Amino acid sequence: MPEGDTVWLAARRLHGALAGRALAHTDFRVPTLATADLSGQTVVEVASRGKHLLLRTDAGRTLHTHFRMDGTWHLYRPAARWTGGPDWQVRVVLVTEDWVAVGYRLPVVEILATVDEPSVVGHLGPDLLGPDWDLPRAVANLRARPDREIGPALLDQRNLAGIGNLYKAETLFLSGITPWTTVDDIDHLDAVVNRAHRLLNANKNHWQQSTTGNLHRGEEHWVFERAGRPCRRCGAPIAIAEQTEPEQPTYGRLSYWCPNCQRGPAPQPTRAVDKARPPSDYRRYVP
Ligand SMILES: [Zn+2]
């Protein structure tokens, strides 16, 4: 699942391959950019900001992409076969002398003036993997809404940028508090945010996302996508429920937690296998 660490690594790989290189050919397969052309421009840098990826050129243009749930960038040598998905899922192709960068399934692809980047990333809080990471400011942003539940508060990129559903679930398990605990009821909020920071940092140099320290398939997480399976600490079944907020009652995110290891308010868990109405991240573990 693309979270801050995935986008950080994608930016670093793309930067390594493309920075300082001229774009020989570009192809944007999204309707709004059908006639766009960055060929002849040199890539100055590729950077991540939270879950946004920014590719800047020497002509003062920025290609902005966002991965959301399923997007990805692949790098190929010019003659290599593309393996990231069927052709119709390709959104962007950038060709240099040495590399072909292919963006698949990217729900956000736009080109803007580099000076206008604040219009697409200016709303973001401190970036957990950015050079300007600012723990006190992130904590202050969270504290500004003391009655908010910590689960959605951590996902809100205006507070701090880079945490998705996986790191939210794992950070709160390791902190021993449920996602429904209100910000006001958390004494050591800085320790919670620091834990998320450490988890993202520990995973930023590889594509796997492990919070247990174990990279073996099925062993990487404490609670995320483990509903109904035994807690690795106490053996109790991991619970799952959808978490919504009053201002967005139709937009829920799945929360996973151990009812035994995590203190705080929580709803009645959803049945672990609810085939009648599977929420989106269910597909991975429904047998
Ligand atoms: Zn437990």
PDB file of C-alpha atoms and ligand atoms in Angstrom:
ATOM      1  CA  MET A   1       0.000   0.000   0.000  1.00  0.00           C
ATOM      2  CA  PRO A   2       1.623   3.285  -1.057  1.00  0.00           C
ATOM      3  CA  GLU A   3       2.322   5.343   2.050  1.00  0.00           C
ATOM      4  CA  GLY A   4       4.976   7.965   2.705  1.00  0.00           C
ATOM      5  CA  ASP A   5       7.835   5.465   2.693  1.00  0.00           C
ATOM      6  CA  THR A   6       6.839   3.988  -0.692  1.00  0.00           C
ATOM      7  CA  VAL A   7       6.621   7.382  -2.341  1.00  0.00           C
ATOM      8  CA  TRP A   8       9.922   8.486  -0.744  1.00  0.00           C
ATOM      9  CA  LEU A   9      11.698   5.449  -2.207  1.00  0.00           C
ATOM     10  CA  ALA A  10      10.051   5.893  -5.622  1.00  0.00           C
ATOM     11  CA  ALA A  11      11.217   9.518  -5.666  1.00  0.00           C
ATOM     12  CA  ARG A  12      14.743   8.518  -4.715  1.00  0.00           C
ATOM     13  CA  ARG A  13      14.940   5.844  -7.431  1.00  0.00           C
ATOM     14  CA  LEU A  14      13.478   8.159 -10.081  1.00  0.00           C
ATOM     15  CA  HIS A  15      15.843  10.934  -8.985  1.00  0.00           C
ATOM     16  CA  GLY A  16      18.820   8.601  -9.305  1.00  0.00           C
ATOM     17  CA  ALA A  17      17.823   7.562 -12.816  1.00  0.00           C
ATOM     18  CA  LEU A  18      16.501  10.825 -14.274  1.00  0.00           C
ATOM     19  CA  ALA A  19      18.058  13.816 -12.499  1.00  0.00           C
ATOM     20  CA  GLY A  20      20.420  15.730 -14.754  1.00  0.00           C
ATOM     21  CA  ARG A  21      19.089  13.895 -17.835  1.00  0.00           C
ATOM     22  CA  ALA A  22      17.199  15.379 -20.755  1.00  0.00           C
ATOM     23  CA  LEU A  23      13.772  14.004 -21.559  1.00  0.00           C
ATOM     24  CA  ALA A  24      13.959  12.684 -25.120  1.00  0.00           C
ATOM     25  CA  HIS A  25      10.282  11.839 -25.302  1.00  0.00           C
ATOM     26  CA  THR A  26       7.235  12.128 -23.037  1.00  0.00           C
ATOM     27  CA  ASP A  27       3.776  10.603 -23.345  1.00  0.00           C
ATOM     28  CA  PHE A  28       0.877  11.550 -21.069  1.00  0.00           C
ATOM     29  CA  ARG A  29      -2.077   9.197 -21.384  1.00  0.00           C
ATOM     30  CA  VAL A  30      -4.601  11.237 -19.453  1.00  0.00           C
ATOM     31  CA  PRO A  31      -7.202  13.367 -21.274  1.00  0.00           C
ATOM     32  CA  THR A  32      -6.232  16.679 -19.691  1.00  0.00           C
ATOM     33  CA  LEU A  33      -2.589  16.254 -20.748  1.00  0.00           C
ATOM     34  CA  ALA A  34      -3.138  14.690 -24.175  1.00  0.00           C
ATOM     35  CA  THR A  35      -1.090  17.410 -25.883  1.00  0.00           C
ATOM     36  CA  ALA A  36       1.446  18.020 -23.096  1.00  0.00           C
ATOM     37  CA  ASP A  37       5.096  17.568 -24.003  1.00  0.00           C
ATOM     38  CA  LEU A  38       8.107  17.922 -21.711  1.00  0.00           C
ATOM     39  CA  SER A  39      10.645  16.643 -24.257  1.00  0.00           C
ATOM     40  CA  GLY A  40      13.815  18.708 -24.458  1.00  0.00           C
ATOM     41  CA  GLN A  41      13.560  19.651 -20.782  1.00  0.00           C
ATOM     42  CA  THR A  42      16.088  18.343 -18.272  1.00  0.00           C
ATOM     43  CA  VAL A  43      14.953  16.743 -15.036  1.00  0.00           C
ATOM     44  CA  VAL A  44      16.354  18.780 -12.146  1.00  0.00           C
ATOM     45  CA  GLU A  45      15.099  16.630  -9.298  1.00  0.00           C
ATOM     46  CA  VAL A  46      12.428  14.214  -8.139  1.00  0.00           C
ATOM     47  CA  ALA A  47      11.152  14.717  -4.606  1.00  0.00           C
ATOM     48  CA  SER A  48       8.399  13.350  -2.404  1.00  0.00           C
ATOM     49  CA  ARG A  49       6.198  15.406  -0.152  1.00  0.00           C
ATOM     50  CA  GLY A  50       4.065  13.130   2.017  1.00  0.00           C
ATOM     51  CA  LYS A  51       2.388  10.837  -0.506  1.00  0.00           C
ATOM     52  CA  HIS A  52       2.871  13.248  -3.422  1.00  0.00           C
ATOM     53  CA  LEU A  53       5.653  12.887  -5.984  1.00  0.00           C
ATOM     54  CA  LEU A  54       7.114  15.985  -7.658  1.00  0.00           C
ATOM     55  CA  LEU A  55       9.350  15.811 -10.744  1.00  0.00           C
ATOM     56  CA  ARG A  56      10.865  19.198 -11.544  1.00  0.00           C
ATOM     57  CA  THR A  57      12.425  20.288 -14.841  1.00  0.00           C
ATOM     58  CA  ASP A  58      14.847  23.049 -15.810  1.00  0.00           C
ATOM     59  CA  ALA A  59      12.004  24.816 -17.626  1.00  0.00           C
ATOM     60  CA  GLY A  60      10.314  25.533 -14.302  1.00  0.00           C
ATOM     61  CA  ARG A  61       7.681  22.827 -14.764  1.00  0.00           C
ATOM     62  CA  THR A  62       6.631  20.231 -12.203  1.00  0.00           C
ATOM     63  CA  LEU A  63       5.011  16.900 -12.981  1.00  0.00           C
ATOM     64  CA  HIS A  64       2.866  16.129  -9.954  1.00  0.00           C
ATOM     65  CA  THR A  65       1.602  12.582  -9.344  1.00  0.00           C
ATOM     66  CA  HIS A  66      -0.137  10.888  -6.443  1.00  0.00           C
ATOM     67  CA  PHE A  67      -0.303   7.121  -5.960  1.00  0.00           C
ATOM     68  CA  ARG A  68      -3.492   6.830  -3.853  1.00  0.00           C
ATOM     69  CA  MET A  69      -4.257   3.102  -3.407  1.00  0.00           C
ATOM     70  CA  ASP A  70      -2.641   1.427  -6.364  1.00  0.00           C
ATOM     71  CA  GLY A  71      -0.410   3.744  -8.392  1.00  0.00           C
ATOM     72  CA  THR A  72       3.251   3.040  -9.040  1.00  0.00           C
ATOM     73  CA  TRP A  73       6.276   4.090 -11.092  1.00  0.00           C
ATOM     74  CA  HIS A  74       8.526   1.569 -12.817  1.00  0.00           C
ATOM     75  CA  LEU A  75      11.973   2.127 -14.323  1.00  0.00           C
ATOM     76  CA  TYR A  76      13.096   0.150 -17.366  1.00  0.00           C
ATOM     77  CA  ARG A  77      16.137   0.068 -19.606  1.00  0.00           C
ATOM     78  CA  PRO A  78      15.119   1.145 -23.117  1.00  0.00           C
ATOM     79  CA  ALA A  79      14.840  -2.365 -24.577  1.00  0.00           C
ATOM     80  CA  ALA A  80      13.301  -4.032 -21.520  1.00  0.00           C
ATOM     81  CA  ARG A  81       9.766  -5.398 -21.432  1.00  0.00           C
ATOM     82  CA  TRP A  82       7.302  -3.399 -19.291  1.00  0.00           C
ATOM     83  CA  THR A  83       5.852  -5.436 -16.452  1.00  0.00           C
ATOM     84  CA  GLY A  84       3.803  -3.030 -14.322  1.00  0.00           C
ATOM     85  CA  GLY A  85       0.393  -3.903 -15.773  1.00  0.00           C
ATOM     86  CA  PRO A  86      -1.583  -3.865 -19.005  1.00  0.00           C
ATOM     87  CA  ASP A  87      -1.041  -0.995 -21.428  1.00  0.00           C
ATOM     88  CA  TRP A  88      -4.324   0.691 -20.622  1.00  0.00           C
ATOM     89  CA  GLN A  89      -3.117   1.263 -17.042  1.00  0.00           C
ATOM     90  CA  VAL A  90      -0.149   3.348 -18.229  1.00  0.00           C
ATOM     91  CA  ARG A  91      -0.634   7.043 -17.458  1.00  0.00           C
ATOM     92  CA  VAL A  92       2.807   8.539 -18.098  1.00  0.00           C
ATOM     93  CA  VAL A  93       5.931   7.569 -20.031  1.00  0.00           C
ATOM     94  CA  LEU A  94       9.167   9.548 -19.644  1.00  0.00           C
ATOM     95  CA  VAL A  95      12.079   8.546 -21.873  1.00  0.00           C
ATOM     96  CA  THR A  96      15.727   9.522 -21.457  1.00  0.00           C
ATOM     97  CA  GLU A  97      18.761   8.075 -23.202  1.00  0.00           C
ATOM     98  CA  ASP A  98      19.288   5.484 -20.456  1.00  0.00           C
ATOM     99  CA  TRP A  99      15.918   4.940 -18.817  1.00  0.00           C
ATOM    100  CA  VAL A 100      12.198   4.709 -19.450  1.00  0.00           C
ATOM    101  CA  ALA A 101      10.041   5.694 -16.467  1.00  0.00           C
ATOM    102  CA  VAL A 102       6.477   4.389 -16.661  1.00  0.00           C
ATOM    103  CA  GLY A 103       3.730   5.554 -14.299  1.00  0.00           C
ATOM    104  CA  TYR A 104       0.905   3.038 -13.823  1.00  0.00           C
ATOM    105  CA  ARG A 105      -2.613   3.591 -12.430  1.00  0.00           C
ATOM    106  CA  LEU A 106      -1.781   7.066 -11.131  1.00  0.00           C
ATOM    107  CA  PRO A 107      -5.076   8.752 -10.245  1.00  0.00           C
ATOM    108  CA  VAL A 108      -3.451  12.192 -10.157  1.00  0.00           C
ATOM    109  CA  VAL A 109      -1.241  13.360 -13.031  1.00  0.00           C
ATOM    110  CA  GLU A 110      -0.806  17.055 -13.658  1.00  0.00           C
ATOM    111  CA  ILE A 111       1.773  19.527 -14.864  1.00  0.00           C
ATOM    112  CA  LEU A 112       2.114  22.904 -13.228  1.00  0.00           C
ATOM    113  CA  ALA A 113       4.647  25.676 -12.794  1.00  0.00           C
ATOM    114  CA  THR A 114       7.161  24.711 -10.102  1.00  0.00           C
ATOM    115  CA  VAL A 115       6.466  28.011  -8.314  1.00  0.00           C
ATOM    116  CA  ASP A 116       2.833  26.911  -8.025  1.00  0.00           C
ATOM    117  CA  GLU A 117       3.616  23.684  -6.131  1.00  0.00           C
ATOM    118  CA  PRO A 118       2.102  25.107  -2.936  1.00  0.00           C
ATOM    119  CA  SER A 119      -1.291  24.865  -4.654  1.00  0.00           C
ATOM    120  CA  VAL A 120      -1.004  21.045  -4.610  1.00  0.00           C
ATOM    121  CA  VAL A 121       1.154  20.332  -1.534  1.00  0.00           C
ATOM    122  CA  GLY A 122       0.914  23.564   0.463  1.00  0.00           C
ATOM    123  CA  HIS A 123      -1.863  22.174   2.663  1.00  0.00           C
ATOM    124  CA  LEU A 124       0.328  19.343   3.961  1.00  0.00           C
ATOM    125  CA  GLY A 125       1.581  19.234   7.513  1.00  0.00           C
ATOM    126  CA  PRO A 126       5.212  18.358   8.339  1.00  0.00           C
ATOM    127  CA  ASP A 127       6.495  15.516   6.158  1.00  0.00           C
ATOM    128  CA  LEU A 128       7.566  12.530   8.265  1.00  0.00           C
ATOM    129  CA  LEU A 129      10.331  11.734   5.769  1.00  0.00           C
ATOM    130  CA  GLY A 130      11.087  15.275   4.666  1.00  0.00           C
ATOM    131  CA  PRO A 131      14.203  17.290   5.467  1.00  0.00           C
ATOM    132  CA  ASP A 132      11.933  19.731   7.312  1.00  0.00           C
ATOM    133  CA  TRP A 133      10.323  17.144   9.632  1.00  0.00           C
ATOM    134  CA  ASP A 134       9.012  19.048  12.626  1.00  0.00           C
ATOM    135  CA  LEU A 135       7.727  16.915  15.521  1.00  0.00           C
ATOM    136  CA  PRO A 136       6.489  19.782  17.730  1.00  0.00           C
ATOM    137  CA  ARG A 137       4.507  21.254  14.861  1.00  0.00           C
ATOM    138  CA  ALA A 138       2.938  17.897  13.967  1.00  0.00           C
ATOM    139  CA  VAL A 139       1.937  17.372  17.603  1.00  0.00           C
ATOM    140  CA  ALA A 140       0.558  20.919  17.812  1.00  0.00           C
ATOM    141  CA  ASN A 141      -1.491  20.314  14.651  1.00  0.00           C
ATOM    142  CA  LEU A 142      -2.983  17.174  16.203  1.00  0.00           C
ATOM    143  CA  ARG A 143      -3.614  18.917  19.527  1.00  0.00           C
ATOM    144  CA  ALA A 144      -5.521  21.707  17.736  1.00  0.00           C
ATOM    145  CA  ARG A 145      -8.537  19.380  17.612  1.00  0.00           C
ATOM    146  CA  PRO A 146      -8.479  17.704  21.040  1.00  0.00           C
ATOM    147  CA  ASP A 147     -11.840  15.959  20.620  1.00  0.00           C
ATOM    148  CA  ARG A 148     -10.844  14.207  17.399  1.00  0.00           C
ATOM    149  CA  GLU A 149     -10.185  10.462  17.353  1.00  0.00           C
ATOM    150  CA  ILE A 150      -6.509   9.671  16.842  1.00  0.00           C
ATOM    151  CA  GLY A 151      -7.067   7.216  13.944  1.00  0.00           C
ATOM    152  CA  PRO A 152      -8.481   9.731  11.444  1.00  0.00           C
ATOM    153  CA  ALA A 153      -6.294  12.495  12.900  1.00  0.00           C
ATOM    154  CA  LEU A 154      -3.128  10.580  11.955  1.00  0.00           C
ATOM    155  CA  LEU A 155      -4.469   9.983   8.422  1.00  0.00           C
ATOM    156  CA  ASP A 156      -5.227  13.677   7.905  1.00  0.00           C
ATOM    157  CA  GLN A 157      -2.283  14.857   5.795  1.00  0.00           C
ATOM    158  CA  ARG A 158      -2.850  18.455   6.946  1.00  0.00           C
ATOM    159  CA  ASN A 159      -1.654  17.423  10.413  1.00  0.00           C
ATOM    160  CA  LEU A 160       1.389  15.458   9.287  1.00  0.00           C
ATOM    161  CA  ALA A 161       2.153  13.952   5.898  1.00  0.00           C
ATOM    162  CA  GLY A 162       3.000  10.359   5.054  1.00  0.00           C
ATOM    163  CA  ILE A 163       0.882   8.087   7.259  1.00  0.00           C
ATOM    164  CA  GLY A 164      -1.651   5.792   5.589  1.00  0.00           C
ATOM    165  CA  ASN A 165      -3.901   3.095   6.982  1.00  0.00           C
ATOM    166  CA  LEU A 166      -1.082   0.601   7.553  1.00  0.00           C
ATOM    167  CA  TYR A 167       1.184   2.825   9.650  1.00  0.00           C
ATOM    168  CA  LYS A 168      -1.831   4.235  11.475  1.00  0.00           C
ATOM    169  CA  ALA A 169      -2.911   0.769  12.619  1.00  0.00           C
ATOM    170  CA  GLU A 170       0.586  -0.377  13.526  1.00  0.00           C
ATOM    171  CA  THR A 171       1.589   2.818  15.335  1.00  0.00           C
ATOM    172  CA  LEU A 172      -1.524   2.677  17.508  1.00  0.00           C
ATOM    173  CA  PHE A 173      -1.001  -1.006  18.327  1.00  0.00           C
ATOM    174  CA  LEU A 174       2.577  -0.304  19.385  1.00  0.00           C
ATOM    175  CA  SER A 175       1.353   2.675  21.397  1.00  0.00           C
ATOM    176  CA  GLY A 176      -1.252   0.542  23.219  1.00  0.00           C
ATOM    177  CA  ILE A 177      -4.213   2.803  22.386  1.00  0.00           C
ATOM    178  CA  THR A 178      -7.274   2.218  20.188  1.00  0.00           C
ATOM    179  CA  PRO A 179      -7.897   4.314  17.054  1.00  0.00           C
ATOM    180  CA  TRP A 180     -11.039   5.729  18.757  1.00  0.00           C
ATOM    181  CA  THR A 181      -9.078   7.337  21.593  1.00  0.00           C
ATOM    182  CA  THR A 182      -9.461  11.103  21.406  1.00  0.00           C
ATOM    183  CA  VAL A 183      -6.351  13.243  21.049  1.00  0.00           C
ATOM    184  CA  ASP A 184      -7.076  14.859  24.390  1.00  0.00           C
ATOM    185  CA  ASP A 185      -6.895  11.500  26.162  1.00  0.00           C
ATOM    186  CA  ILE A 186      -3.383  10.718  24.927  1.00  0.00           C
ATOM    187  CA  ASP A 187      -0.691  11.803  27.375  1.00  0.00           C
ATOM    188  CA  HIS A 188       2.347  11.029  25.270  1.00  0.00           C
ATOM    189  CA  LEU A 189       1.243  12.150  21.852  1.00  0.00           C
ATOM    190  CA  ASP A 190       4.820  13.038  20.917  1.00  0.00           C
ATOM    191  CA  ALA A 191       5.837   9.418  21.596  1.00  0.00           C
ATOM    192  CA  VAL A 192       3.004   8.181  19.339  1.00  0.00           C
ATOM    193  CA  VAL A 193       4.089  10.469  16.491  1.00  0.00           C
ATOM    194  CA  ASN A 194       7.742   9.556  17.033  1.00  0.00           C
ATOM    195  CA  ARG A 195       6.840   5.899  16.724  1.00  0.00           C
ATOM    196  CA  ALA A 196       5.161   6.521  13.341  1.00  0.00           C
ATOM    197  CA  HIS A 197       8.257   8.462  12.283  1.00  0.00           C
ATOM    198  CA  ARG A 198      10.521   5.572  13.240  1.00  0.00           C
ATOM    199  CA  LEU A 199       8.363   2.994  11.431  1.00  0.00           C
ATOM    200  CA  LEU A 200       8.369   4.959   8.167  1.00  0.00           C
ATOM    201  CA  ASN A 201      12.090   5.633   8.437  1.00  0.00           C
ATOM    202  CA  ALA A 202      12.847   1.971   9.053  1.00  0.00           C
ATOM    203  CA  ASN A 203      11.042   1.025   5.834  1.00  0.00           C
ATOM    204  CA  LYS A 204      11.984   3.818   3.480  1.00  0.00           C
ATOM    205  CA  ASN A 205      14.939   2.060   1.849  1.00  0.00           C
ATOM    206  CA  HIS A 206      13.077  -1.071   0.729  1.00  0.00           C
ATOM    207  CA  TRP A 207       9.677  -1.784  -0.845  1.00  0.00           C
ATOM    208  CA  GLN A 208       8.437  -4.114   1.907  1.00  0.00           C
ATOM    209  CA  GLN A 209       6.599  -2.493   4.785  1.00  0.00           C
ATOM    210  CA  SER A 210       7.389  -4.296   8.025  1.00  0.00           C
ATOM    211  CA  THR A 211       6.595  -3.017  11.490  1.00  0.00           C
ATOM    212  CA  THR A 212       7.500  -6.223  13.316  1.00  0.00           C
ATOM    213  CA  GLY A 213      11.066  -6.236  12.034  1.00  0.00           C
ATOM    214  CA  ASN A 214      10.268  -9.459  10.162  1.00  0.00           C
ATOM    215  CA  LEU A 215      10.222  -9.245   6.365  1.00  0.00           C
ATOM    216  CA  HIS A 216       8.725 -12.726   5.801  1.00  0.00           C
ATOM    217  CA  ARG A 217       5.399 -12.705   3.995  1.00  0.00           C
ATOM    218  CA  GLY A 218       2.554 -12.784   6.518  1.00  0.00           C
ATOM    219  CA  GLU A 219       4.861 -11.855   9.396  1.00  0.00           C
ATOM    220  CA  GLU A 220       5.330  -8.155   8.634  1.00  0.00           C
ATOM    221  CA  HIS A 221       2.497  -6.619  10.657  1.00  0.00           C
ATOM    222  CA  TRP A 222       1.053  -6.671  14.163  1.00  0.00           C
ATOM    223  CA  VAL A 223      -2.607  -5.962  13.367  1.00  0.00           C
ATOM    224  CA  PHE A 224      -2.975  -4.490   9.853  1.00  0.00           C
ATOM    225  CA  GLU A 225      -4.952  -6.862   7.606  1.00  0.00           C
ATOM    226  CA  ARG A 226      -4.880  -9.519  10.346  1.00  0.00           C
ATOM    227  CA  ALA A 227      -8.550  -9.409  11.404  1.00  0.00           C
ATOM    228  CA  GLY A 228      -9.632 -12.564  13.205  1.00  0.00           C
ATOM    229  CA  ARG A 229      -6.072 -13.857  13.509  1.00  0.00           C
ATOM    230  CA  PRO A 230      -4.336 -14.145  16.892  1.00  0.00           C
ATOM    231  CA  CYS A 231      -2.520 -11.129  18.304  1.00  0.00           C
ATOM    232  CA  ARG A 232       1.224 -11.752  18.171  1.00  0.00           C
ATOM    233  CA  ARG A 233       1.515 -10.559  21.783  1.00  0.00           C
ATOM    234  CA  CYS A 234      -1.507 -11.944  23.634  1.00  0.00           C
ATOM    235  CA  GLY A 235      -3.246 -14.365  21.260  1.00  0.00           C
ATOM    236  CA  ALA A 236      -6.622 -12.560  21.271  1.00  0.00           C
ATOM    237  CA  PRO A 237      -8.284 -12.273  17.840  1.00  0.00           C
ATOM    238  CA  ILE A 238      -7.468  -9.009  16.075  1.00  0.00           C
ATOM    239  CA  ALA A 239     -10.594  -6.887  15.681  1.00  0.00           C
ATOM    240  CA  ILE A 240     -11.689  -4.800  12.736  1.00  0.00           C
ATOM    241  CA  ALA A 241     -14.295  -2.072  12.315  1.00  0.00           C
ATOM    242  CA  GLU A 242     -14.936   0.814   9.999  1.00  0.00           C
ATOM    243  CA  GLN A 243     -14.148   4.219  11.477  1.00  0.00           C
ATOM    244  CA  THR A 244     -15.969   7.304  10.250  1.00  0.00           C
ATOM    245  CA  GLU A 245     -16.104  10.898  11.437  1.00  0.00           C
ATOM    246  CA  PRO A 246     -19.225  13.038  11.909  1.00  0.00           C
ATOM    247  CA  GLU A 247     -18.227  15.447   9.137  1.00  0.00           C
ATOM    248  CA  GLN A 248     -17.662  12.603   6.672  1.00  0.00           C
ATOM    249  CA  PRO A 249     -20.129   9.893   7.686  1.00  0.00           C
ATOM    250  CA  THR A 250     -19.932   8.100   4.340  1.00  0.00           C
ATOM    251  CA  TYR A 251     -16.131   7.946   4.228  1.00  0.00           C
ATOM    252  CA  GLY A 252     -14.861   5.242   6.532  1.00  0.00           C
ATOM    253  CA  ARG A 253     -11.468   3.659   6.884  1.00  0.00           C
ATOM    254  CA  LEU A 254     -10.855   0.230   8.314  1.00  0.00           C
ATOM    255  CA  SER A 255      -9.298   0.127  11.739  1.00  0.00           C
ATOM    256  CA  TYR A 256      -7.578  -2.953  13.099  1.00  0.00           C
ATOM    257  CA  TRP A 257      -6.792  -3.349  16.780  1.00  0.00           C
ATOM    258  CA  CYS A 258      -6.192  -5.857  19.554  1.00  0.00           C
ATOM    259  CA  PRO A 259      -8.978  -5.448  22.136  1.00  0.00           C
ATOM    260  CA  ASN A 260      -6.650  -6.831  24.783  1.00  0.00           C
ATOM    261  CA  CYS A 261      -3.411  -4.915  24.116  1.00  0.00           C
ATOM    262  CA  GLN A 262      -4.915  -1.545  23.173  1.00  0.00           C
ATOM    263  CA  ARG A 263      -6.732   0.582  25.734  1.00  0.00           C
ATOM    264  CA  GLY A 264      -9.451   3.109  24.976  1.00  0.00           C
ATOM    265  CA  PRO A 265     -12.886   3.303  23.399  1.00  0.00           C
ATOM    266  CA  ALA A 266     -13.791   0.989  20.535  1.00  0.00           C
ATOM    267  CA  PRO A 267     -16.983  -0.105  18.780  1.00  0.00           C
ATOM    268  CA  GLN A 268     -18.267  -3.639  18.537  1.00  0.00           C
ATOM    269  CA  PRO A 269     -15.877  -5.366  16.100  1.00  0.00           C
ATOM    270  CA  THR A 270     -17.225  -6.220  12.662  1.00  0.00           C
ATOM    271  CA  ARG A 271     -17.300  -9.959  12.049  1.00  0.00           C
ATOM    272  CA  ALA A 272     -13.921 -10.931  10.676  1.00  0.00           C
ATOM    273  CA  VAL A 273     -15.352 -12.330   7.467  1.00  0.00           C
ATOM    274  CA  ASP A 274     -18.227 -10.206   6.261  1.00  0.00           C
ATOM    275  CA  LYS A 275     -18.755 -11.206   2.674  1.00  0.00           C
ATOM    276  CA  ALA A 276     -22.076  -9.379   2.441  1.00  0.00           C
ATOM    277  CA  ARG A 277     -20.382  -6.011   2.263  1.00  0.00           C
ATOM    278  CA  PRO A 278     -16.619  -6.316   2.031  1.00  0.00           C
ATOM    279  CA  PRO A 279     -14.877  -3.000   2.637  1.00  0.00           C
ATOM    280  CA  SER A 280     -12.090  -2.162   0.231  1.00  0.00           C
ATOM    281  CA  ASP A 281      -9.039  -3.459   2.062  1.00  0.00           C
ATOM    282  CA  TYR A 282     -10.842  -6.712   2.819  1.00  0.00           C
ATOM    283  CA  ARG A 283      -9.862  -8.511  -0.362  1.00  0.00           C
ATOM    284  CA  ARG A 284      -6.403  -9.396   0.910  1.00  0.00           C
ATOM    285  CA  TYR A 285      -7.410 -11.650   3.735  1.00  0.00           C
ATOM    286  CA  VAL A 286     -10.918 -12.944   2.976  1.00  0.00           C
ATOM    287  CA  PRO A 287     -10.264 -16.625   2.257  1.00  0.00           C
TER     288      PRO A 287
HETATM  289 ZN    ZN B   1      -2.975  -8.445  21.979  1.00  0.00          ZN
END
